[in-house]
C-alpha positions as a Markdown table, in Angstrom:
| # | Residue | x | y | z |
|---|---|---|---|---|
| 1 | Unk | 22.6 | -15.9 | -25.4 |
| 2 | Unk | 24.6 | -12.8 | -25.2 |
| 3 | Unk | 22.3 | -11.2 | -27.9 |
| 4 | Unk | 19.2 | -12.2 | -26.2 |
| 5 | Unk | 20.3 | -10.5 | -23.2 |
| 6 | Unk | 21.0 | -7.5 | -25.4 |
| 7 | Unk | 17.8 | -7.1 | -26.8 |
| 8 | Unk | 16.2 | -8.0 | -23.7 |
| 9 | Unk | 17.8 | -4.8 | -21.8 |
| 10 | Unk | 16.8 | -3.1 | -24.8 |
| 11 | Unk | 13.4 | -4.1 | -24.7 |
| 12 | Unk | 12.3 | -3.5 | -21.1 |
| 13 | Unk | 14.3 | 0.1 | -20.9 |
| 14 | Unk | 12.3 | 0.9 | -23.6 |
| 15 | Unk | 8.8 | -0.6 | -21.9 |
| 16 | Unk | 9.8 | 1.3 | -19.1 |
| 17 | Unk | 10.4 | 4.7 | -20.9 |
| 18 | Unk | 7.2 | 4.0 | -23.1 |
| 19 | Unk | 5.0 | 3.4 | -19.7 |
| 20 | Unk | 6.3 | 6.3 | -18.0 |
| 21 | Unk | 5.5 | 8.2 | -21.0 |
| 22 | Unk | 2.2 | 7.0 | -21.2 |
| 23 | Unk | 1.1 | 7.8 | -17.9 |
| 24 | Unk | 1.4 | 11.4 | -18.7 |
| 25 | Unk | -1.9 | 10.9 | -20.4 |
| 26 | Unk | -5.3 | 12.1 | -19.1 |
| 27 | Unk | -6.9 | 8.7 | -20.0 |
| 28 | Unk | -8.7 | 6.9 | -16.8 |
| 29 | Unk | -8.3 | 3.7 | -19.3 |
| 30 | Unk | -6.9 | 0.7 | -17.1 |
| 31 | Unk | -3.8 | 0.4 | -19.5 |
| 32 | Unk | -2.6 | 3.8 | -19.1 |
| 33 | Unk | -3.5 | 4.6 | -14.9 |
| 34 | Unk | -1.6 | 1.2 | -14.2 |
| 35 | Unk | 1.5 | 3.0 | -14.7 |
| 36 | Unk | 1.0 | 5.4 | -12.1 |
| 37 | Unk | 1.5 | 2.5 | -9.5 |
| 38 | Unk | 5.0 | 0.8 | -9.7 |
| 39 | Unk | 6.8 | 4.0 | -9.7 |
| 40 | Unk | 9.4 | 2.6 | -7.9 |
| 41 | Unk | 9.7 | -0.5 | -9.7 |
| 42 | Unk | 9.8 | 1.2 | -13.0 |
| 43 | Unk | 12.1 | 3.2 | -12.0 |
| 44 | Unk | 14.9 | -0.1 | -10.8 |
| 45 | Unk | 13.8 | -1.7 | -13.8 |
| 46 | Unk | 15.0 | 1.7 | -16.7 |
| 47 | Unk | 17.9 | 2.0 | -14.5 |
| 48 | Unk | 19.2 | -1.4 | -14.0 |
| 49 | Unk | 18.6 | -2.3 | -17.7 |
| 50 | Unk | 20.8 | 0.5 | -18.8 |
| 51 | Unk | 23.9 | 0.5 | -16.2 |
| 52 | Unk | 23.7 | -3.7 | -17.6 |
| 53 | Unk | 23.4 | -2.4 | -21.1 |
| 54 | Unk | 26.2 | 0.3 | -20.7 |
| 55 | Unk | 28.3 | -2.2 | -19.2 |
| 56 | Unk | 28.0 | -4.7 | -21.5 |
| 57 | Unk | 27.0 | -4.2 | -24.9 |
| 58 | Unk | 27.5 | -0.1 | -25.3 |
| 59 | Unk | 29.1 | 0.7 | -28.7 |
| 60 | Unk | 27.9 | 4.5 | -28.8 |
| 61 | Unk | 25.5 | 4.0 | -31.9 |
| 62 | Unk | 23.0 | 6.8 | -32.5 |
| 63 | Unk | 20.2 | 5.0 | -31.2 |
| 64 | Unk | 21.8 | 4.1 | -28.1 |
| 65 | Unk | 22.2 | 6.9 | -26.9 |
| 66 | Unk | 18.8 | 7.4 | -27.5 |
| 67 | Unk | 17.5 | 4.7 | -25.6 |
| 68 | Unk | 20.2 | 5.6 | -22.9 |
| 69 | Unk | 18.9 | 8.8 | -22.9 |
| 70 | Unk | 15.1 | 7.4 | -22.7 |
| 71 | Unk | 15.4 | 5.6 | -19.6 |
| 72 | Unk | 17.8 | 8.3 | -17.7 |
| 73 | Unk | 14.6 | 10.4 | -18.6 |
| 74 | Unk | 12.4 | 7.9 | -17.1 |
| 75 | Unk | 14.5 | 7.2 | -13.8 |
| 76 | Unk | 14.5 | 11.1 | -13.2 |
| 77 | Unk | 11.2 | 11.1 | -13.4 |
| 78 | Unk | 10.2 | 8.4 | -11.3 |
| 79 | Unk | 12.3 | 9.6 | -8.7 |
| 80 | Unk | 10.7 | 13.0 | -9.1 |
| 81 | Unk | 7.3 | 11.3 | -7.7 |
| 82 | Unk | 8.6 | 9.0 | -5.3 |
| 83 | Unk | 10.7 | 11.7 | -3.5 |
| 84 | Unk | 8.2 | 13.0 | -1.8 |
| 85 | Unk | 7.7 | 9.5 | 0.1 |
| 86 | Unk | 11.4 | 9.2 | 1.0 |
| 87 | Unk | 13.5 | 10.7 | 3.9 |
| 88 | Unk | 14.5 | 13.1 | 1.4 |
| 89 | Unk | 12.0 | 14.9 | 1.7 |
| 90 | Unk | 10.5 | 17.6 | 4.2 |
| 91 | Unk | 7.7 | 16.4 | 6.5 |
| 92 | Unk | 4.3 | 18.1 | 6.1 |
| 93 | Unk | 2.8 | 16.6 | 9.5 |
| 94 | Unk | 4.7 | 17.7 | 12.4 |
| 95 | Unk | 5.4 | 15.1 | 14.9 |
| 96 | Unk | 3.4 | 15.8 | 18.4 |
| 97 | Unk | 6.0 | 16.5 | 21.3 |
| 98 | Unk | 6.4 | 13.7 | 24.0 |
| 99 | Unk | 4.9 | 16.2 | 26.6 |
| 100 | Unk | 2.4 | 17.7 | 24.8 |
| 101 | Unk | 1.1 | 14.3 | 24.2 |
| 102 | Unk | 1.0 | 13.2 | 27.9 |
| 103 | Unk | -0.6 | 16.8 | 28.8 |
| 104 | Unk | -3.1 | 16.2 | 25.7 |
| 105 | Unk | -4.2 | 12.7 | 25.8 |
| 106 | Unk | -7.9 | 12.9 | 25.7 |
| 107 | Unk | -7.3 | 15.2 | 22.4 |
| 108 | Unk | -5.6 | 12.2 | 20.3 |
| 109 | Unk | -7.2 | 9.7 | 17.8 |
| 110 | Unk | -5.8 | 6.2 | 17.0 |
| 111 | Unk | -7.6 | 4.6 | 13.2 |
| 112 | Unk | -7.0 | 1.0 | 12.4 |
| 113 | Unk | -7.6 | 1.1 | 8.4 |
| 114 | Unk | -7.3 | -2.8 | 6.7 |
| 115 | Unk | -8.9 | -4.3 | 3.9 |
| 116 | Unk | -9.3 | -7.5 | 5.5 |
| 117 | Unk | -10.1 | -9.7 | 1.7 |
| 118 | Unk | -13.5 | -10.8 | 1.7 |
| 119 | Unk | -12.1 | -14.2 | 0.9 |
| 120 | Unk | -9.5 | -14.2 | 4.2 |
| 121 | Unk | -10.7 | -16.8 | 6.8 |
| 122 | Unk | -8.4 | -15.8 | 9.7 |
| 123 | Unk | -10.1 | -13.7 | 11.4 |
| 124 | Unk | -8.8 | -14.2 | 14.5 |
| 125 | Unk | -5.5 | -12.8 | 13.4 |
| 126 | Unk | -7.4 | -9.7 | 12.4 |
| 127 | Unk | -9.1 | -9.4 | 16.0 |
| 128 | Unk | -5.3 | -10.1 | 17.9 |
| 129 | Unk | -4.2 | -7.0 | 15.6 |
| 130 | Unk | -6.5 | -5.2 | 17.1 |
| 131 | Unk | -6.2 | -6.2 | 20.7 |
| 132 | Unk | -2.8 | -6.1 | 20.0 |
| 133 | Unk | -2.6 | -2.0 | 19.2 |
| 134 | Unk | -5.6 | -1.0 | 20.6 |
| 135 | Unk | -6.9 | 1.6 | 18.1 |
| 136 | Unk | -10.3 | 3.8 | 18.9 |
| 137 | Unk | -11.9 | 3.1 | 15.6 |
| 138 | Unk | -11.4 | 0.4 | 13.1 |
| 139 | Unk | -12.0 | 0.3 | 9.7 |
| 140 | Unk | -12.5 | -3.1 | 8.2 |
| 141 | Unk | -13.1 | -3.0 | 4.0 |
| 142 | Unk | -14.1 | -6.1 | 1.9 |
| 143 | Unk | -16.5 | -7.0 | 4.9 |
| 144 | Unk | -19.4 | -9.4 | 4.4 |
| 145 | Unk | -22.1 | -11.0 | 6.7 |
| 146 | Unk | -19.2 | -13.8 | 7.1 |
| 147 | Unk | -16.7 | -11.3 | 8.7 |
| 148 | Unk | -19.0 | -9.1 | 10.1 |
| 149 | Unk | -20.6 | -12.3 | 12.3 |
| 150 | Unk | -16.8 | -13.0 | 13.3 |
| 151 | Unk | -16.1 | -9.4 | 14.3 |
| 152 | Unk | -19.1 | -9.7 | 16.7 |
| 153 | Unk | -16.4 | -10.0 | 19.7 |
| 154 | Unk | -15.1 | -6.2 | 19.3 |
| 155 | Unk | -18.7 | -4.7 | 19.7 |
| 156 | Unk | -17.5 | -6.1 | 24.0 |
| 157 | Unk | -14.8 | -2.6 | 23.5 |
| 158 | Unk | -16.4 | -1.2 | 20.3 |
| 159 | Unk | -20.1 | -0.5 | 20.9 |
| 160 | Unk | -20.2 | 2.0 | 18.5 |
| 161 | Unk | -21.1 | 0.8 | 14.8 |
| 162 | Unk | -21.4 | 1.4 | 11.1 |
| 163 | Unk | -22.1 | -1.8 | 9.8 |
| 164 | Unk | -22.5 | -2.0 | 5.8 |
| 165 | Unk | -21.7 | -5.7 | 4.9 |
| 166 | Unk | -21.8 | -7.1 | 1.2 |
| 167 | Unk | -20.7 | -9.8 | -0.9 |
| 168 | Unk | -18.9 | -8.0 | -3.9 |
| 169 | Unk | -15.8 | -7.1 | -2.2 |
| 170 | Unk | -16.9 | -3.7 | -1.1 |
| 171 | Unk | -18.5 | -4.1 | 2.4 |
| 172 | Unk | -17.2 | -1.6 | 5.1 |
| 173 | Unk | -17.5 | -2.3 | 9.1 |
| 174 | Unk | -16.7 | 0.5 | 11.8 |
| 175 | Unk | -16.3 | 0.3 | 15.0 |
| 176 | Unk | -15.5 | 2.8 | 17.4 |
| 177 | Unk | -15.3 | 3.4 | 21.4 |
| 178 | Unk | -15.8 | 6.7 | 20.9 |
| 179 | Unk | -19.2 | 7.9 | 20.3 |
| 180 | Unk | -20.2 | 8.3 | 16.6 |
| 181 | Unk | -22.1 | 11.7 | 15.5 |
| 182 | Unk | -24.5 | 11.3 | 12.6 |
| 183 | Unk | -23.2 | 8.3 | 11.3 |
| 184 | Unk | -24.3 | 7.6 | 7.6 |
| 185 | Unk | -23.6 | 5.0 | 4.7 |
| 186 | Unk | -23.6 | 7.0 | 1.5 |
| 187 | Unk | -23.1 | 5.5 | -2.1 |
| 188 | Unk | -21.9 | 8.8 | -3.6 |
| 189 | Unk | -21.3 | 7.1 | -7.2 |
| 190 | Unk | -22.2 | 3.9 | -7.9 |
| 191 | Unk | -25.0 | 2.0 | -6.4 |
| 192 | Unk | -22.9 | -0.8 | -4.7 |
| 193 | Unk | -19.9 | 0.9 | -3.9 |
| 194 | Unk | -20.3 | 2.7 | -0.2 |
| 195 | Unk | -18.6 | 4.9 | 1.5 |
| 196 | Unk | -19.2 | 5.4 | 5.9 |
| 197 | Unk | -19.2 | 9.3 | 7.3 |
| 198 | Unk | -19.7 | 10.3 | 10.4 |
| 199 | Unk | -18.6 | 12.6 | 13.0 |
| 200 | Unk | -16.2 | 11.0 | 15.9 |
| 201 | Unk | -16.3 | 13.0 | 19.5 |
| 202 | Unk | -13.0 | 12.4 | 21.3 |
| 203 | Unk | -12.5 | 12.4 | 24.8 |
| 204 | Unk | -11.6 | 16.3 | 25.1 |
| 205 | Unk | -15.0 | 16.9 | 24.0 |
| 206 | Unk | -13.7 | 17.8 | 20.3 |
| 207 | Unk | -15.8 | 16.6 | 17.5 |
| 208 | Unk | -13.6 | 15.2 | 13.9 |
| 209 | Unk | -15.2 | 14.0 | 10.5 |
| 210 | Unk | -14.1 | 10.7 | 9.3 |
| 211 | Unk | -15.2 | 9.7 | 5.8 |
| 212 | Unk | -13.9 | 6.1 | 5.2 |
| 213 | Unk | -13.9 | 4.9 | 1.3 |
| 214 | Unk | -13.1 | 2.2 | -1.0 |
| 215 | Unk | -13.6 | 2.7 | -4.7 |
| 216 | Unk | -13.9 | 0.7 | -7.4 |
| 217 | Unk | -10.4 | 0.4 | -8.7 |
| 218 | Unk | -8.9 | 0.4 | -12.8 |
| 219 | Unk | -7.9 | -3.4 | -13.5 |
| 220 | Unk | -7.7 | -5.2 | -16.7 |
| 221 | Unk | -9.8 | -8.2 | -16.2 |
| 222 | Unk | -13.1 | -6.7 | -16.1 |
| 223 | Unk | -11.6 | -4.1 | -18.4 |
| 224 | Unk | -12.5 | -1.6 | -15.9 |
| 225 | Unk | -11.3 | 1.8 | -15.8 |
| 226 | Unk | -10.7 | 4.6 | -13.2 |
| 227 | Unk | -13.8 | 6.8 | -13.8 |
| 228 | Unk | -15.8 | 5.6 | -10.8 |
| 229 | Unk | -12.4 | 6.1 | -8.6 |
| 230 | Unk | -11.4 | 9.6 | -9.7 |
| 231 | Unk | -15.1 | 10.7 | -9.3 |
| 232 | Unk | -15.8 | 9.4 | -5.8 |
| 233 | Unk | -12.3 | 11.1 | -4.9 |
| 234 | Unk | -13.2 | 14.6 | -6.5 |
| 235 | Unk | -16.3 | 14.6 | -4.9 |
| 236 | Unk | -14.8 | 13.7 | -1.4 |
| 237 | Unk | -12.2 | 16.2 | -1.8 |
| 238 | Unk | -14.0 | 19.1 | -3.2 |
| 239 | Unk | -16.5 | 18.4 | -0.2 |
| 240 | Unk | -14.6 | 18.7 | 2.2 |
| 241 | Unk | -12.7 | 22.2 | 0.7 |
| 242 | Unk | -15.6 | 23.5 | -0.2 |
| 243 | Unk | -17.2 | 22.9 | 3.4 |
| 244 | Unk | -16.5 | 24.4 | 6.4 |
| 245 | Unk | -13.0 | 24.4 | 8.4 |
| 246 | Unk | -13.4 | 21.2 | 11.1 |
| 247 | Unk | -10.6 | 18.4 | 12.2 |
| 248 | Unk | -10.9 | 15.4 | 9.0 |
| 249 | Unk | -9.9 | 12.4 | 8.8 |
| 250 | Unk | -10.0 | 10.3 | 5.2 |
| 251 | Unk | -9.2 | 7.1 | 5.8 |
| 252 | Unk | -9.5 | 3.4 | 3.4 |
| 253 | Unk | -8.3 | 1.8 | 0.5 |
| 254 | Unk | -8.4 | 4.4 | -2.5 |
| 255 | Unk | -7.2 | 2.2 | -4.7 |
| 256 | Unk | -4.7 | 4.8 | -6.1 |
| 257 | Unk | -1.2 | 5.1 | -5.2 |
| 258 | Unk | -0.1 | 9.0 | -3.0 |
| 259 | Unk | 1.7 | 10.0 | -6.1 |
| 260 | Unk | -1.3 | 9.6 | -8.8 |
| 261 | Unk | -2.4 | 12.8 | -10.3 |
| 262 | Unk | -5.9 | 11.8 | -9.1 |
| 263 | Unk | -4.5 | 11.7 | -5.1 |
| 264 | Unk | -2.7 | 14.9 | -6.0 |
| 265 | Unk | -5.7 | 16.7 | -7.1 |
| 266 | Unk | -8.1 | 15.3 | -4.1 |
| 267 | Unk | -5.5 | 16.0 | -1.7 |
| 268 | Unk | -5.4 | 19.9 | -3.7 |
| 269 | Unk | -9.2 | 20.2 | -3.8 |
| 270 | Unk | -9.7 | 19.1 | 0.2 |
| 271 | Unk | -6.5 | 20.5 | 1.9 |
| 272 | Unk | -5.6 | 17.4 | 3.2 |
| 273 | Unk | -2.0 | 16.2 | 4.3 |
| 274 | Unk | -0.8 | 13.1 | 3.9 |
| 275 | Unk | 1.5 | 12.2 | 6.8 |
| 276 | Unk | 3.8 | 9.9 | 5.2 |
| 277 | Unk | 5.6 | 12.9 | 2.6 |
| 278 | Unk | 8.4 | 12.9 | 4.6 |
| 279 | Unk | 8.5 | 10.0 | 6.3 |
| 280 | Unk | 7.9 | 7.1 | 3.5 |
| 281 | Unk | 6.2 | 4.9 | 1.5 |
| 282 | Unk | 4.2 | 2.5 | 4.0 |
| 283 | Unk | 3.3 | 0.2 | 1.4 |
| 284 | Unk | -0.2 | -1.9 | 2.1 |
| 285 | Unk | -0.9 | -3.8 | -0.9 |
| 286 | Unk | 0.7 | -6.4 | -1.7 |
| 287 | Unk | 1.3 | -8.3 | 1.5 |
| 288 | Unk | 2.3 | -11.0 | -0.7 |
| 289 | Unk | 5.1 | -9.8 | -3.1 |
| 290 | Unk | 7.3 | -8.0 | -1.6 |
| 291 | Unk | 9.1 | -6.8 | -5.2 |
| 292 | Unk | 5.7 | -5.6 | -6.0 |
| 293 | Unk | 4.1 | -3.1 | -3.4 |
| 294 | Unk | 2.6 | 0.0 | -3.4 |
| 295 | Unk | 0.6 | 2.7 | -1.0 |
| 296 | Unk | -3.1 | 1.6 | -1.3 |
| 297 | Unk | -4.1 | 2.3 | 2.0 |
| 298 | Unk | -4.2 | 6.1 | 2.9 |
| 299 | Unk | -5.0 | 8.2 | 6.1 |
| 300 | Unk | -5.6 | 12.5 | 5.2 |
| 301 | Unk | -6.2 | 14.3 | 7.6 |
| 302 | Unk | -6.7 | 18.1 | 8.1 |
| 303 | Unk | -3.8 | 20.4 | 9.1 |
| 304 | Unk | -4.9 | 21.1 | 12.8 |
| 305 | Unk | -3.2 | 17.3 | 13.7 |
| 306 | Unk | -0.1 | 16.2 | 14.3 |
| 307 | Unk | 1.4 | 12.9 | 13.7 |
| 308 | Unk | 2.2 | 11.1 | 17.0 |
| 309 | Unk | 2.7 | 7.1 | 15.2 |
| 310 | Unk | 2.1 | 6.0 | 11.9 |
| 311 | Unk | 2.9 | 2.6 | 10.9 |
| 312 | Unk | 2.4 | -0.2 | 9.0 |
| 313 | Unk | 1.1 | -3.2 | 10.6 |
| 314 | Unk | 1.5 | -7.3 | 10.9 |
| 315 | Unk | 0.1 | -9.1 | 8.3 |
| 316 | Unk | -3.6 | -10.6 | 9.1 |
| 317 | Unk | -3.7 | -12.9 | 6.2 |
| 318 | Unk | -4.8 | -10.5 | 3.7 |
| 319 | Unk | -3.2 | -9.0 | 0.7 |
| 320 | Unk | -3.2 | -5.6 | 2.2 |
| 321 | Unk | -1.4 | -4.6 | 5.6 |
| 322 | Unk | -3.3 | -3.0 | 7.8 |
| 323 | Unk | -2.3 | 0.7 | 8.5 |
| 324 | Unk | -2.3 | 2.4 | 12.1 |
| 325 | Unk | -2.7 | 6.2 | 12.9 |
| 326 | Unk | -2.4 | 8.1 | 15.8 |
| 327 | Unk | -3.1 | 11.9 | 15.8 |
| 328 | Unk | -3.4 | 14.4 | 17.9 |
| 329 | Unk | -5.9 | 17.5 | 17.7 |
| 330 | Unk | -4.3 | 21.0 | 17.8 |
| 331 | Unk | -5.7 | 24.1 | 16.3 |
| 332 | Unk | -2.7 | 25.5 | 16.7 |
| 333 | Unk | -1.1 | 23.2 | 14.1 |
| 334 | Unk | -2.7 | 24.6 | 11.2 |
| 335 | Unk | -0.8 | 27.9 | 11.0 |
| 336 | Unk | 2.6 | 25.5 | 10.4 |
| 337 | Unk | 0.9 | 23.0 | 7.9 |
| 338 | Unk | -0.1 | 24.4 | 4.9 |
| 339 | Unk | -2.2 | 22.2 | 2.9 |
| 340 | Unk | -1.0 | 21.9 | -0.9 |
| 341 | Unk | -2.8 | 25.1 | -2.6 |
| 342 | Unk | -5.3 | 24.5 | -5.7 |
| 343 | Unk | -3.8 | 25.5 | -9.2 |
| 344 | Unk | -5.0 | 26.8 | -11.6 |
| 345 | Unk | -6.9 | 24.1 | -13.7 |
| 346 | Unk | -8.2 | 21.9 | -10.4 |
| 347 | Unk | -12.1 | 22.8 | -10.3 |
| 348 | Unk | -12.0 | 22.3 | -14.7 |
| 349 | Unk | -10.4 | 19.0 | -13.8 |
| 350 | Unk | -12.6 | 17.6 | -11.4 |
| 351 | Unk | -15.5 | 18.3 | -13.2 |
| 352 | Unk | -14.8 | 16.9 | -16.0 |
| 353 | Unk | -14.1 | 13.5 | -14.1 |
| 354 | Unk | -17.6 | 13.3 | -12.2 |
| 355 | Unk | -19.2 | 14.4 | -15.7 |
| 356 | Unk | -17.3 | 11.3 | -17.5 |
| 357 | Unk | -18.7 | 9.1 | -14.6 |
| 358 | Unk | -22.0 | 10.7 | -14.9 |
| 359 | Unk | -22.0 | 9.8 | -18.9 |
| 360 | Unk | -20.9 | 6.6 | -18.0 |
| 361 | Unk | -22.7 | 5.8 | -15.5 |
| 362 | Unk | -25.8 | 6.4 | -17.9 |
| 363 | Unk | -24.4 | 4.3 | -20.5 |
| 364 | Unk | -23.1 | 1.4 | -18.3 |
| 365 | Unk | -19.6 | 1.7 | -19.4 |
| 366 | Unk | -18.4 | 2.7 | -15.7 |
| 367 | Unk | -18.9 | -1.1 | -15.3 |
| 368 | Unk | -18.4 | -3.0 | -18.2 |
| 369 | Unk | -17.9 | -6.7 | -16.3 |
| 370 | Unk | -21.3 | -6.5 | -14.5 |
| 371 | Unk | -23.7 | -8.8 | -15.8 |
């Protein structure tokens, strides 16, 4: 037993330094982009194995100090990642004063994001959520004709609509009090997989964008990878940088975790800030496991807002959270927030992802489970 345990510290420091090596890698295969999730997992899992193994069974041999020294690597740079979603870190998103709030009202914007599981059948906790914390626009993902016909009561408060139900896990339903600008359903990379943009006029009279998304995500049992993902993103984020200077809002489930290289380019390409640096991790996915969570669910916005709540939400039977943000608009906020500046590199590497998606979109490989 004692040299079971042995070799079983031995082995999952090692699976831990090997994964956190591999992610490293430019490959969107499924294998290697699953590593950039359980950052913080990895990270318990390398260290605990090697405080037990130190403890234990340390004799000072060559190769473990290797191995020690493998996992110290790999804890370091886990940490590295994950800091920026701790308390350790510096905000980016200023917190709106008390007052200026009260004196501002009309100027702030409250988003209810959730991917509600297609499969979910209470509803009814969904619609007591949202009674509950009264957002001005929801964002329901995984919608189909099922939820959509049992969301009917909010169109009493939420008149205003983007209604996009479908049956493969990727249906989106807004609704909004607020009137909607232009609203428009857009499948910017694969045929079944949209996306809702449209411009939201708040009470001040202010106008925001909102793009709300949900791409396809890497997983193993369709052997799908993240080509589709990283090329929606790009072309999101390079949008919006490349467009001109207006209060945005991206809001869904992005399938990617804050602390992928893919979130850290989109949020490069589209000066973005993500309110939870800072502040913490708000995990969303999954509801169910609490050892084995991660931040799925993301709100961006531009650097004219400031944070007045952000929180993660009751669960609604689903196996995400839902998510709650409330911003308020201020110009003025954009000469303290500096968005994360491009480097060097950023407009190569998103073009190579949307040409990979456009090759394999042409050869059928950017879905190879679809019959």
């Amino acid at each position: 037993m004692r040299s079971l345990l042995q070799w079983v510290l031995v082995a999952v420091g090692a699976l831990m330094a090997a994964g956190t090596a591999l992610s490293f890698s430019r490959s969107p295969h499924w294998l290697v982009r699953g590593w950039d999730f359980p950052r913080a997992q990895i990270a318990a899992l390398a260290g605990a194995s090697a405080a037990l193994y130190s403890a234990i069974f340390f004799e000072g041999r060559a190769w473990e100090w290797a191995w020690l020294a493998a996992a110290a690597l790999a804890v370091a740079w886990q940490c590295v990642k994950i800091r920026p979603f701790t308390r350790l870190a510096r905000v980016h998103v200023k917190r709106a004063a008390p007052g200026e709030l009260r004196e501002r009202a009309d100027a702030a914007f409250r988003l209810l994001i959730c991917n509600v599981r297609m499969e979910n059948r209470e509803r009814e906790r969904f619609l007591r959520a949202v009674r509950r914390h009264d957002p001005d626009v929801v964002l329901a993902l995984e919608t189909d004709e099922g939820w959509v016909r049992d969301l009917e009561p909010l169109r009493r408060t939420y008149p205003h609509t983007v209604l996009q139900p479908q049956d493969n896990y990727y249906g989106m339903a807004l609704y909004s009090r607020l009137p909607l600008v232009e609203p428009r359903v857009r499948f910017l990379v694969q045929d079944d997989i949209p996306s809702v943009h449209t411009g939201v006029e708040l009470r001040s009279g202010d106008r925001l964008t909102l793009h709300g998304l949900h791409p396809r995500p890497p997983e193993p049992l369709r052997d799908q990878d993240s080509t589709p993902r990283d090329a929606e993103l790009v072309l999101v984020g390079r949008e919006i940088g490349d467009g001109p200077a207006r209060p945005t809002v991206v809001a869904g489930d992005l399938n990617d975790v804050a602390w992928s290289p893919t979130s850290e380019l989109f949020l490069r390409l589209s000066g973005l800030l993500d309110p939870r640096v800072g502040r913490g991790m708000f995990n969303s996915y999954n509801a169910g496991n609490p050892l084995f969570r991660f931040p799925l669910d993301h709100v961006f916005h531009s650097a004219d807002w400031e944070l007045v709540r952000l929180e993660r939400l009751e669960s609604v039977g689903s196996d995400h959270f839902p998510i709650l943000a409330e911003l308020l608009y201020c110009p003025a906020a954009r000469a303290e927030q500096p968005a994360m500046p491009e480097e060097p590199g950023d407009r190569e590497d998103a073009e190579e992802r949307i040409e990979k998606e456009v090759e394999a979109a042409r050869t059928g490989d950017d879905r190879p489970g679809r019959e």
